[in-house]
Amino acid sequence: MNVLVLEDDELVAELLETVIASAYPGALVKKFPLLEEAIAETDRQHLDLVITDWNLPDGSGLELVRHLRGRDRELPIVMVSGRSDRDSVLKAAHYGISGYITKPFSVEMVHERLAALIEPGPVSTEELNLQAMLTESLEHVIQLPGEQDPAEILALIERADELSPAQLSERWREQPALVTRLLDVANGSSFRRTGKPVETLKDAINLMGVSMALNQALALSLDVGRQLKSPELVELAAKHQEQALKVGREAQRIAISMKKPPVMFQKAGLLSRVGELAVISVINQYIAKGGQLEEGQADQCLRDWAQPYGNRLKVQWRLSLDLRELIGSVHFLQKDAVRNDRLIMRAAALIAEGRQEEEACQILLDRLGVHVASKAEE
């Protein structure tokens, strides 16, 4: 499914992208800030849904509607605008739009409207191919399986004026799906303004604002398509999420013992299994469409695809080279590596795997000059 979003406010565009991905799992979303760019894209690409703002830097979104309706009367087109007066709504309707949403909008309402706009068609199981889905999904918006509760997020939204970025970052710091999405959104905006990546959850929330961060969280929580469809996937996701948390905690513990700021080390641990979680998310979409897993197929997909997905996400999220290398050190460390931050991450990974007593881990801890209590000592 191909979706075009024409919106010059980048944070609003990112929020719409999250809502679209939750309403239509696997959708390929392309965002454009300028009318001219969007019109050019419509001439190149078949589209299944268009969402456009009204007022744009180089014209009106109505021009895009006119351009599209000249050749396609059935394509769903939704206007999202700050204009709420009756005349504007009637004018847009005259151009043949499929729906009109006023800003500021409710994420729940947008999700419901979009989900109802296009009924998912039947998918022949003969057309389903898990390897093809994994290949194609590398280019899509990848959202990780998460556990956000919509009721909890809605309660936080009611208290938005009382909440600070620090409070939200503390609350969400061990939720990989949400942390990674907020970093992704913040880096998209930050990079265009400063060229410097946002590397902490607190900074990401501070950049986009508490209200926008809460809306992103709500959009993720409404993504019922990401709810895992089989006990095997539930078990695999829990295993990799728990392993990432363990690595983060151990890295934090070692860093503190060495009097180093622990935030970056904990974050690298938290992000160390995003490739596995992304692959699980795609397998989940495959099952939701009627696909069936053969014995051992999920494990094989994780072995084959976790690294490509992890690498793709690290680039997509514009993580700094240092952070990427810290994450990489969780899985593999060059024999000639000398930087303490890399040694910390590899040692943390071995400890998290229960391999603290092995020679390789003890050598790393000796090089760091750190004594980490064993389970027996604790």
mmCIF file of C-alpha atoms in Angstrom:
data_model
loop_
_atom_site.group_PDB
_atom_site.id
_atom_site.type_symbol
_atom_site.label_atom_id
_atom_site.label_comp_id
_atom_site.label_asym_id
_atom_site.label_seq_id
_atom_site.Cartn_x
_atom_site.Cartn_y
_atom_site.Cartn_z
ATOM 1 C CA MET A 1 0.000 0.000 0.000
ATOM 2 C CA ASN A 2 1.451 3.370 -1.058
ATOM 3 C CA VAL A 3 0.550 6.494 0.900
ATOM 4 C CA LEU A 4 1.532 10.104 0.180
ATOM 5 C CA VAL A 5 1.512 12.754 2.921
ATOM 6 C CA LEU A 6 1.799 16.417 1.879
ATOM 7 C CA GLU A 7 2.489 18.408 5.056
ATOM 8 C CA ASP A 8 5.101 21.116 5.668
ATOM 9 C CA ASP A 9 5.065 20.812 9.484
ATOM 10 C CA GLU A 10 7.553 17.996 9.954
ATOM 11 C CA LEU A 11 6.380 16.870 13.391
ATOM 12 C CA VAL A 12 2.759 16.703 12.198
ATOM 13 C CA ALA A 13 3.896 14.714 9.149
ATOM 14 C CA GLU A 14 5.806 12.292 11.381
ATOM 15 C CA LEU A 15 2.754 11.860 13.614
ATOM 16 C CA LEU A 16 0.543 11.158 10.600
ATOM 17 C CA GLU A 17 3.108 8.607 9.424
ATOM 18 C CA THR A 18 2.888 6.790 12.768
ATOM 19 C CA VAL A 19 -0.919 6.791 12.667
ATOM 20 C CA ILE A 20 -0.924 5.510 9.066
ATOM 21 C CA ALA A 21 1.489 2.715 9.929
ATOM 22 C CA SER A 22 -0.784 1.690 12.811
ATOM 23 C CA ALA A 23 -3.957 1.772 10.679
ATOM 24 C CA TYR A 24 -2.318 0.023 7.719
ATOM 25 C CA PRO A 25 0.589 -2.192 8.862
ATOM 26 C CA GLY A 26 3.204 -2.505 6.127
ATOM 27 C CA ALA A 27 2.166 0.682 4.325
ATOM 28 C CA LEU A 28 4.887 2.550 2.445
ATOM 29 C CA VAL A 29 4.576 6.218 3.450
ATOM 30 C CA LYS A 30 6.286 9.045 1.585
ATOM 31 C CA LYS A 31 6.211 12.540 3.087
ATOM 32 C CA PHE A 32 6.621 15.803 1.159
ATOM 33 C CA PRO A 33 6.667 19.395 2.455
ATOM 34 C CA LEU A 34 6.114 21.060 -0.937
ATOM 35 C CA LEU A 35 3.227 20.890 -3.400
ATOM 36 C CA GLU A 36 5.518 20.691 -6.426
ATOM 37 C CA GLU A 37 7.350 17.640 -5.020
ATOM 38 C CA ALA A 38 4.098 15.869 -4.177
ATOM 39 C CA ILE A 39 2.606 16.419 -7.634
ATOM 40 C CA ALA A 40 5.778 15.044 -9.234
ATOM 41 C CA GLU A 41 5.525 11.950 -7.025
ATOM 42 C CA THR A 42 1.904 11.330 -8.052
ATOM 43 C CA ASP A 43 3.053 11.211 -11.671
ATOM 44 C CA ARG A 44 5.666 8.567 -10.824
ATOM 45 C CA GLN A 45 3.924 6.326 -8.311
ATOM 46 C CA HIS A 46 0.586 4.546 -7.990
ATOM 47 C CA LEU A 47 -1.076 5.673 -4.754
ATOM 48 C CA ASP A 48 -3.664 4.065 -2.496
ATOM 49 C CA LEU A 49 -4.167 7.007 -0.110
ATOM 50 C CA VAL A 50 -3.290 10.725 -0.066
ATOM 51 C CA ILE A 51 -3.313 13.004 2.979
ATOM 52 C CA THR A 52 -2.698 16.694 2.317
ATOM 53 C CA ASP A 53 -2.541 19.945 4.215
ATOM 54 C CA TRP A 54 -4.320 22.977 2.777
ATOM 55 C CA ASN A 55 -1.781 25.779 3.211
ATOM 56 C CA LEU A 56 1.699 24.989 1.897
ATOM 57 C CA PRO A 57 4.811 27.099 1.277
ATOM 58 C CA ASP A 58 4.416 26.865 -2.509
ATOM 59 C CA GLY A 59 0.660 26.669 -2.960
ATOM 60 C CA SER A 60 -2.550 25.015 -1.852
ATOM 61 C CA GLY A 61 -3.219 21.358 -1.174
ATOM 62 C CA LEU A 62 -6.379 21.801 -3.217
ATOM 63 C CA GLU A 63 -4.168 21.956 -6.298
ATOM 64 C CA LEU A 64 -2.971 18.427 -5.510
ATOM 65 C CA VAL A 65 -6.587 17.296 -5.089
ATOM 66 C CA ARG A 66 -7.513 18.874 -8.447
ATOM 67 C CA HIS A 67 -4.501 17.228 -10.123
ATOM 68 C CA LEU A 68 -5.433 13.785 -8.795
ATOM 69 C CA ARG A 69 -9.174 14.019 -9.343
ATOM 70 C CA GLY A 70 -8.556 14.854 -12.986
ATOM 71 C CA ARG A 71 -7.636 11.229 -13.554
ATOM 72 C CA ASP A 72 -8.894 9.252 -10.557
ATOM 73 C CA ARG A 73 -12.296 9.775 -8.914
ATOM 74 C CA GLU A 74 -11.925 6.829 -6.497
ATOM 75 C CA LEU A 75 -8.551 7.470 -4.815
ATOM 76 C CA PRO A 76 -9.090 8.239 -1.085
ATOM 77 C CA ILE A 77 -7.892 11.799 -0.397
ATOM 78 C CA VAL A 78 -8.036 13.314 3.085
ATOM 79 C CA MET A 79 -7.564 17.027 3.746
ATOM 80 C CA VAL A 80 -5.933 17.923 7.079
ATOM 81 C CA SER A 81 -6.172 21.646 7.771
ATOM 82 C CA GLY A 82 -6.302 24.281 10.451
ATOM 83 C CA ARG A 83 -9.306 25.772 8.669
ATOM 84 C CA SER A 84 -12.436 24.695 10.524
ATOM 85 C CA ASP A 85 -15.024 27.132 9.137
ATOM 86 C CA ARG A 86 -17.982 25.821 7.153
ATOM 87 C CA ASP A 87 -17.034 27.584 3.912
ATOM 88 C CA SER A 88 -13.586 25.962 3.860
ATOM 89 C CA VAL A 89 -15.015 22.497 4.489
ATOM 90 C CA LEU A 90 -17.577 22.961 1.702
ATOM 91 C CA LYS A 91 -14.928 24.285 -0.690
ATOM 92 C CA ALA A 92 -12.705 21.258 -0.068
ATOM 93 C CA ALA A 93 -15.690 18.938 -0.502
ATOM 94 C CA HIS A 94 -16.400 20.572 -3.869
ATOM 95 C CA TYR A 95 -12.957 19.406 -5.041
ATOM 96 C CA GLY A 96 -13.900 15.803 -4.273
ATOM 97 C CA ILE A 97 -12.041 14.959 -1.088
ATOM 98 C CA SER A 98 -12.894 11.764 0.803
ATOM 99 C CA GLY A 99 -12.551 13.248 4.278
ATOM 100 C CA TYR A 100 -11.726 16.462 6.150
ATOM 101 C CA ILE A 101 -9.808 16.585 9.453
ATOM 102 C CA THR A 102 -9.196 19.818 11.330
ATOM 103 C CA LYS A 103 -6.049 20.663 13.300
ATOM 104 C CA PRO A 104 -5.275 20.196 16.089
ATOM 105 C CA PHE A 105 -6.611 16.680 15.667
ATOM 106 C CA SER A 106 -7.232 13.739 17.962
ATOM 107 C CA VAL A 107 -4.952 10.802 17.181
ATOM 108 C CA GLU A 108 -7.768 8.376 18.062
ATOM 109 C CA MET A 109 -10.132 10.076 15.622
ATOM 110 C CA VAL A 110 -7.585 10.105 12.783
ATOM 111 C CA HIS A 111 -6.804 6.437 13.405
ATOM 112 C CA GLU A 112 -10.512 5.506 13.305
ATOM 113 C CA ARG A 113 -11.187 7.601 10.190
ATOM 114 C CA LEU A 114 -8.239 6.159 8.293
ATOM 115 C CA ALA A 115 -8.939 2.584 9.354
ATOM 116 C CA ALA A 116 -12.532 2.934 8.096
ATOM 117 C CA LEU A 117 -11.554 4.683 4.862
ATOM 118 C CA ILE A 118 -9.992 1.661 3.170
ATOM 119 C CA GLU A 119 -11.229 -1.820 3.926
ATOM 120 C CA PRO A 120 -8.362 -4.318 3.711
ATOM 121 C CA GLY A 121 -8.926 -6.568 0.737
ATOM 122 C CA PRO A 122 -8.573 -10.345 0.882
ATOM 123 C CA VAL A 123 -5.036 -11.641 0.510
ATOM 124 C CA SER A 124 -4.477 -14.947 -1.215
ATOM 125 C CA THR A 125 -2.233 -17.172 0.858
ATOM 126 C CA GLU A 126 -0.649 -18.238 -2.408
ATOM 127 C CA GLU A 127 0.633 -14.685 -2.824
ATOM 128 C CA LEU A 128 2.186 -14.574 0.653
ATOM 129 C CA ASN A 129 5.929 -15.001 0.767
ATOM 130 C CA LEU A 130 7.715 -14.265 4.017
ATOM 131 C CA GLN A 131 11.123 -13.732 2.423
ATOM 132 C CA ALA A 132 9.621 -11.283 -0.072
ATOM 133 C CA MET A 133 7.880 -9.414 2.760
ATOM 134 C CA LEU A 134 11.140 -9.152 4.705
ATOM 135 C CA THR A 135 12.943 -7.833 1.625
ATOM 136 C CA GLU A 136 10.247 -5.256 0.857
ATOM 137 C CA SER A 137 9.756 -4.129 4.453
ATOM 138 C CA LEU A 138 13.367 -2.945 4.712
ATOM 139 C CA GLU A 139 12.191 0.133 2.783
ATOM 140 C CA HIS A 140 9.042 0.743 4.846
ATOM 141 C CA VAL A 141 8.289 2.469 8.146
ATOM 142 C CA ILE A 142 9.383 -0.143 10.674
ATOM 143 C CA GLN A 143 7.548 -0.096 13.994
ATOM 144 C CA LEU A 144 8.579 -2.495 16.701
ATOM 145 C CA PRO A 145 6.173 -4.643 18.731
ATOM 146 C CA GLY A 146 5.389 -2.739 21.915
ATOM 147 C CA GLU A 147 3.216 -2.832 25.000
ATOM 148 C CA GLN A 148 1.818 0.690 25.284
ATOM 149 C CA ASP A 149 -1.656 0.757 26.818
ATOM 150 C CA PRO A 150 -3.943 3.335 25.138
ATOM 151 C CA ALA A 151 -5.795 3.977 28.404
ATOM 152 C CA GLU A 152 -2.537 4.768 30.178
ATOM 153 C CA ILE A 153 -1.411 7.125 27.395
ATOM 154 C CA LEU A 154 -4.788 8.877 27.362
ATOM 155 C CA ALA A 155 -4.529 9.416 31.117
ATOM 156 C CA LEU A 156 -1.111 11.006 30.597
ATOM 157 C CA ILE A 157 -2.507 13.239 27.837
ATOM 158 C CA GLU A 158 -5.056 14.571 30.326
ATOM 159 C CA ARG A 159 -2.119 15.612 32.548
ATOM 160 C CA ALA A 160 0.120 16.870 29.726
ATOM 161 C CA ASP A 161 0.502 20.338 31.263
ATOM 162 C CA GLU A 162 1.883 18.797 34.458
ATOM 163 C CA LEU A 163 4.428 16.508 32.791
ATOM 164 C CA SER A 164 8.032 17.290 31.900
ATOM 165 C CA PRO A 165 10.337 15.659 29.329
ATOM 166 C CA ALA A 166 12.384 14.272 32.228
ATOM 167 C CA GLN A 167 9.330 12.581 33.756
ATOM 168 C CA LEU A 168 8.258 11.005 30.473
ATOM 169 C CA SER A 169 11.777 9.853 29.623
ATOM 170 C CA GLU A 170 12.066 8.159 33.012
ATOM 171 C CA ARG A 171 8.687 6.477 32.520
ATOM 172 C CA TRP A 172 9.415 5.263 28.999
ATOM 173 C CA ARG A 173 13.160 4.593 29.065
ATOM 174 C CA GLU A 174 12.753 0.793 28.981
ATOM 175 C CA GLN A 175 10.177 0.635 26.170
ATOM 176 C CA PRO A 176 12.210 -0.017 22.986
ATOM 177 C CA ALA A 177 9.399 0.522 20.461
ATOM 178 C CA LEU A 178 8.479 3.927 21.843
ATOM 179 C CA VAL A 179 12.042 5.072 22.545
ATOM 180 C CA THR A 180 13.178 4.250 19.027
ATOM 181 C CA ARG A 181 10.190 5.929 17.363
ATOM 182 C CA LEU A 182 10.634 9.143 19.369
ATOM 183 C CA LEU A 183 14.368 9.224 18.581
ATOM 184 C CA ASP A 184 13.551 8.659 14.921
ATOM 185 C CA VAL A 185 11.073 11.556 14.827
ATOM 186 C CA ALA A 186 13.308 13.923 16.803
ATOM 187 C CA ASN A 187 16.322 13.181 14.643
ATOM 188 C CA GLY A 188 14.359 13.829 11.468
ATOM 189 C CA SER A 189 13.525 17.298 12.752
ATOM 190 C CA SER A 190 16.810 17.993 14.532
ATOM 191 C CA PHE A 191 19.008 17.002 11.621
ATOM 192 C CA ARG A 192 17.350 19.471 9.308
ATOM 193 C CA ARG A 193 17.834 22.272 11.822
ATOM 194 C CA THR A 194 21.255 21.649 13.333
ATOM 195 C CA GLY A 195 22.928 18.706 11.637
ATOM 196 C CA LYS A 196 23.469 17.168 15.083
ATOM 197 C CA PRO A 197 21.745 13.942 16.154
ATOM 198 C CA VAL A 198 19.488 13.701 19.193
ATOM 199 C CA GLU A 199 20.865 10.904 21.332
ATOM 200 C CA THR A 200 18.756 10.796 24.510
ATOM 201 C CA LEU A 201 15.064 10.189 25.007
ATOM 202 C CA LYS A 202 14.774 13.280 27.212
ATOM 203 C CA ASP A 203 16.258 15.486 24.479
ATOM 204 C CA ALA A 204 13.933 13.933 21.896
ATOM 205 C CA ILE A 205 10.849 14.720 23.991
ATOM 206 C CA ASN A 206 12.165 18.192 24.757
ATOM 207 C CA LEU A 207 12.640 18.885 21.036
ATOM 208 C CA MET A 208 9.183 17.799 19.909
ATOM 209 C CA GLY A 209 7.311 18.823 23.065
ATOM 210 C CA VAL A 210 5.429 16.762 25.644
ATOM 211 C CA SER A 211 2.102 16.916 23.766
ATOM 212 C CA MET A 212 3.567 15.684 20.476
ATOM 213 C CA ALA A 213 5.494 12.920 22.260
ATOM 214 C CA LEU A 214 2.289 11.767 23.938
ATOM 215 C CA ASN A 215 0.481 11.770 20.595
ATOM 216 C CA GLN A 216 3.218 9.613 19.086
ATOM 217 C CA ALA A 217 2.876 7.216 22.023
ATOM 218 C CA LEU A 218 -0.886 7.071 21.576
ATOM 219 C CA ALA A 219 -0.551 6.361 17.850
ATOM 220 C CA LEU A 220 1.795 3.462 18.621
ATOM 221 C CA SER A 221 -0.546 2.102 21.287
ATOM 222 C CA LEU A 222 -3.421 2.013 18.775
ATOM 223 C CA ASP A 223 -1.451 -0.144 16.347
ATOM 224 C CA VAL A 224 -3.438 -3.341 16.874
ATOM 225 C CA GLY A 225 -1.762 -4.827 13.806
ATOM 226 C CA ARG A 226 1.450 -5.049 15.816
ATOM 227 C CA GLN A 227 -0.128 -7.194 18.556
ATOM 228 C CA LEU A 228 1.678 -10.483 18.202
ATOM 229 C CA LYS A 229 -0.369 -13.210 16.564
ATOM 230 C CA SER A 230 1.262 -16.374 17.864
ATOM 231 C CA PRO A 231 2.664 -17.698 21.162
ATOM 232 C CA GLU A 232 5.974 -18.334 19.400
ATOM 233 C CA LEU A 233 6.328 -14.652 18.463
ATOM 234 C CA VAL A 234 5.263 -13.511 21.924
ATOM 235 C CA GLU A 235 7.977 -15.702 23.417
ATOM 236 C CA LEU A 236 10.618 -14.539 20.947
ATOM 237 C CA ALA A 237 9.789 -10.851 21.438
ATOM 238 C CA ALA A 238 9.841 -11.187 25.223
ATOM 239 C CA LYS A 239 13.183 -12.973 25.047
ATOM 240 C CA HIS A 240 14.872 -10.284 22.948
ATOM 241 C CA GLN A 241 13.303 -7.380 24.838
ATOM 242 C CA GLU A 242 14.432 -8.854 28.143
ATOM 243 C CA GLN A 243 17.926 -9.456 26.772
ATOM 244 C CA ALA A 244 18.173 -5.835 25.619
ATOM 245 C CA LEU A 245 17.097 -4.623 29.075
ATOM 246 C CA LYS A 246 19.668 -6.859 30.747
ATOM 247 C CA VAL A 247 22.478 -5.572 28.530
ATOM 248 C CA GLY A 248 21.439 -1.992 29.246
ATOM 249 C CA ARG A 249 21.389 -2.576 32.997
ATOM 250 C CA GLU A 250 24.756 -4.346 33.056
ATOM 251 C CA ALA A 251 26.364 -1.677 30.873
ATOM 252 C CA GLN A 252 24.952 0.992 33.171
ATOM 253 C CA ARG A 253 26.315 -0.840 36.220
ATOM 254 C CA ILE A 254 29.820 -1.131 34.752
ATOM 255 C CA ALA A 255 29.826 2.498 33.590
ATOM 256 C CA ILE A 256 28.827 3.756 37.042
ATOM 257 C CA SER A 257 31.547 1.670 38.679
ATOM 258 C CA MET A 258 34.053 3.351 36.337
ATOM 259 C CA LYS A 259 32.582 6.801 37.107
ATOM 260 C CA LYS A 260 31.376 7.217 33.510
ATOM 261 C CA PRO A 261 27.992 8.785 32.581
ATOM 262 C CA PRO A 262 25.745 5.737 32.183
ATOM 263 C CA VAL A 263 23.023 7.087 29.872
ATOM 264 C CA MET A 264 24.663 6.294 26.526
ATOM 265 C CA PHE A 265 25.661 2.791 27.613
ATOM 266 C CA GLN A 266 22.175 1.967 28.835
ATOM 267 C CA LYS A 267 20.672 3.279 25.596
ATOM 268 C CA ALA A 268 23.049 1.194 23.470
ATOM 269 C CA GLY A 269 21.956 -1.884 25.392
ATOM 270 C CA LEU A 270 18.286 -1.005 24.985
ATOM 271 C CA LEU A 271 18.754 -0.660 21.210
ATOM 272 C CA SER A 272 20.853 -3.807 20.853
ATOM 273 C CA ARG A 273 17.935 -6.028 19.765
ATOM 274 C CA VAL A 274 16.000 -3.660 17.480
ATOM 275 C CA GLY A 275 16.879 -5.759 14.437
ATOM 276 C CA GLU A 276 15.363 -8.874 15.998
ATOM 277 C CA LEU A 277 12.239 -6.987 17.110
ATOM 278 C CA ALA A 278 11.772 -5.481 13.636
ATOM 279 C CA VAL A 279 11.978 -8.927 12.024
ATOM 280 C CA ILE A 280 9.416 -10.240 14.526
ATOM 281 C CA SER A 281 7.126 -7.326 13.578
ATOM 282 C CA VAL A 282 7.271 -8.289 9.891
ATOM 283 C CA ILE A 283 6.672 -11.976 10.671
ATOM 284 C CA ASN A 284 3.664 -10.836 12.692
ATOM 285 C CA GLN A 285 2.257 -9.010 9.655
ATOM 286 C CA TYR A 286 2.788 -12.174 7.618
ATOM 287 C CA ILE A 287 0.772 -14.260 10.104
ATOM 288 C CA ALA A 288 -1.945 -11.577 10.335
ATOM 289 C CA LYS A 289 -2.428 -11.847 6.558
ATOM 290 C CA GLY A 290 -2.948 -15.607 6.798
ATOM 291 C CA GLY A 291 0.604 -16.888 6.458
ATOM 292 C CA GLN A 292 1.731 -19.921 8.426
ATOM 293 C CA LEU A 293 5.172 -20.498 9.889
ATOM 294 C CA GLU A 294 7.013 -23.750 9.419
ATOM 295 C CA GLU A 295 8.903 -25.225 12.348
ATOM 296 C CA GLY A 296 12.072 -23.254 12.990
ATOM 297 C CA GLN A 297 11.263 -20.670 10.289
ATOM 298 C CA ALA A 298 11.030 -17.722 12.698
ATOM 299 C CA ASP A 299 14.423 -18.520 14.228
ATOM 300 C CA GLN A 300 15.962 -18.836 10.767
ATOM 301 C CA CYS A 301 14.511 -15.476 9.716
ATOM 302 C CA LEU A 302 16.004 -13.877 12.816
ATOM 303 C CA ARG A 303 19.414 -15.335 12.011
ATOM 304 C CA ASP A 304 19.239 -14.171 8.384
ATOM 305 C CA TRP A 305 17.564 -10.779 8.777
ATOM 306 C CA ALA A 306 18.205 -9.321 12.253
ATOM 307 C CA GLN A 307 21.525 -7.738 11.276
ATOM 308 C CA PRO A 308 20.274 -6.130 8.009
ATOM 309 C CA TYR A 309 17.225 -4.762 9.815
ATOM 310 C CA GLY A 310 19.307 -3.524 12.730
ATOM 311 C CA ASN A 311 21.738 -1.763 10.389
ATOM 312 C CA ARG A 312 18.887 -0.265 8.355
ATOM 313 C CA LEU A 313 17.180 1.101 11.446
ATOM 314 C CA LYS A 314 20.372 2.622 12.834
ATOM 315 C CA VAL A 315 20.820 4.545 9.582
ATOM 316 C CA GLN A 316 17.113 5.397 9.279
ATOM 317 C CA TRP A 317 17.120 6.802 12.815
ATOM 318 C CA ARG A 318 20.320 8.751 12.110
ATOM 319 C CA LEU A 319 22.065 7.381 15.166
ATOM 320 C CA SER A 320 25.544 8.781 15.678
ATOM 321 C CA LEU A 321 28.482 6.651 14.570
ATOM 322 C CA ASP A 322 29.627 6.296 18.186
ATOM 323 C CA LEU A 323 26.243 4.961 19.276
ATOM 324 C CA ARG A 324 26.108 2.566 16.312
ATOM 325 C CA GLU A 325 29.518 1.208 17.233
ATOM 326 C CA LEU A 326 28.502 0.786 20.863
ATOM 327 C CA ILE A 327 25.475 -1.236 19.749
ATOM 328 C CA GLY A 328 27.638 -3.255 17.385
ATOM 329 C CA SER A 329 30.050 -4.081 20.208
ATOM 330 C CA VAL A 330 27.231 -5.874 22.025
ATOM 331 C CA HIS A 331 27.342 -8.528 19.294
ATOM 332 C CA PHE A 332 30.950 -8.504 18.150
ATOM 333 C CA LEU A 333 34.221 -6.990 19.326
ATOM 334 C CA GLN A 334 37.370 -6.744 17.246
ATOM 335 C CA LYS A 335 40.330 -8.501 18.855
ATOM 336 C CA ASP A 336 42.410 -5.324 18.720
ATOM 337 C CA ALA A 337 39.672 -3.127 20.241
ATOM 338 C CA VAL A 338 41.065 -0.849 22.938
ATOM 339 C CA ARG A 339 38.350 1.731 23.618
ATOM 340 C CA ASN A 340 36.805 1.240 27.032
ATOM 341 C CA ASP A 341 33.285 2.104 25.899
ATOM 342 C CA ARG A 342 33.346 -0.795 23.395
ATOM 343 C CA LEU A 343 34.787 -3.157 26.017
ATOM 344 C CA ILE A 344 32.018 -2.147 28.434
ATOM 345 C CA MET A 345 29.283 -3.042 25.966
ATOM 346 C CA ARG A 346 30.750 -6.429 25.076
ATOM 347 C CA ALA A 347 31.332 -7.299 28.725
ATOM 348 C CA ALA A 348 27.763 -6.260 29.536
ATOM 349 C CA ALA A 349 26.455 -8.509 26.760
ATOM 350 C CA LEU A 350 28.386 -11.516 28.056
ATOM 351 C CA ILE A 351 27.207 -10.916 31.619
ATOM 352 C CA ALA A 352 23.609 -10.540 30.421
ATOM 353 C CA GLU A 353 23.942 -13.913 28.674
ATOM 354 C CA GLY A 354 25.099 -15.539 31.913
ATOM 355 C CA ARG A 355 28.691 -15.897 30.672
ATOM 356 C CA GLN A 356 30.371 -13.795 33.350
ATOM 357 C CA GLU A 357 32.608 -16.622 34.542
ATOM 358 C CA GLU A 358 33.947 -17.351 31.051
ATOM 359 C CA GLU A 359 37.537 -16.388 30.287
ATOM 360 C CA ALA A 360 36.537 -13.932 27.531
ATOM 361 C CA CYS A 361 34.398 -11.920 29.943
ATOM 362 C CA GLN A 362 36.967 -11.985 32.737
ATOM 363 C CA ILE A 363 39.647 -10.686 30.355
ATOM 364 C CA LEU A 364 37.416 -7.761 29.405
ATOM 365 C CA LEU A 365 36.636 -6.934 33.038
ATOM 366 C CA ASP A 366 40.343 -7.113 33.931
ATOM 367 C CA ARG A 367 41.185 -4.742 31.091
ATOM 368 C CA LEU A 368 38.536 -2.348 32.389
ATOM 369 C CA GLY A 369 39.797 -2.713 35.965
ATOM 370 C CA VAL A 370 36.293 -3.624 37.113
ATOM 371 C CA HIS A 371 35.034 -6.283 39.481
ATOM 372 C CA VAL A 372 31.425 -7.228 38.857
ATOM 373 C CA ALA A 373 29.800 -9.316 41.569
ATOM 374 C CA SER A 374 28.682 -12.746 40.441
ATOM 375 C CA LYS A 375 25.197 -14.042 41.225
ATOM 376 C CA ALA A 376 26.644 -16.123 44.052
ATOM 377 C CA GLU A 377 28.301 -13.040 45.583
ATOM 378 C CA GLU A 378 25.074 -11.084 45.306
#
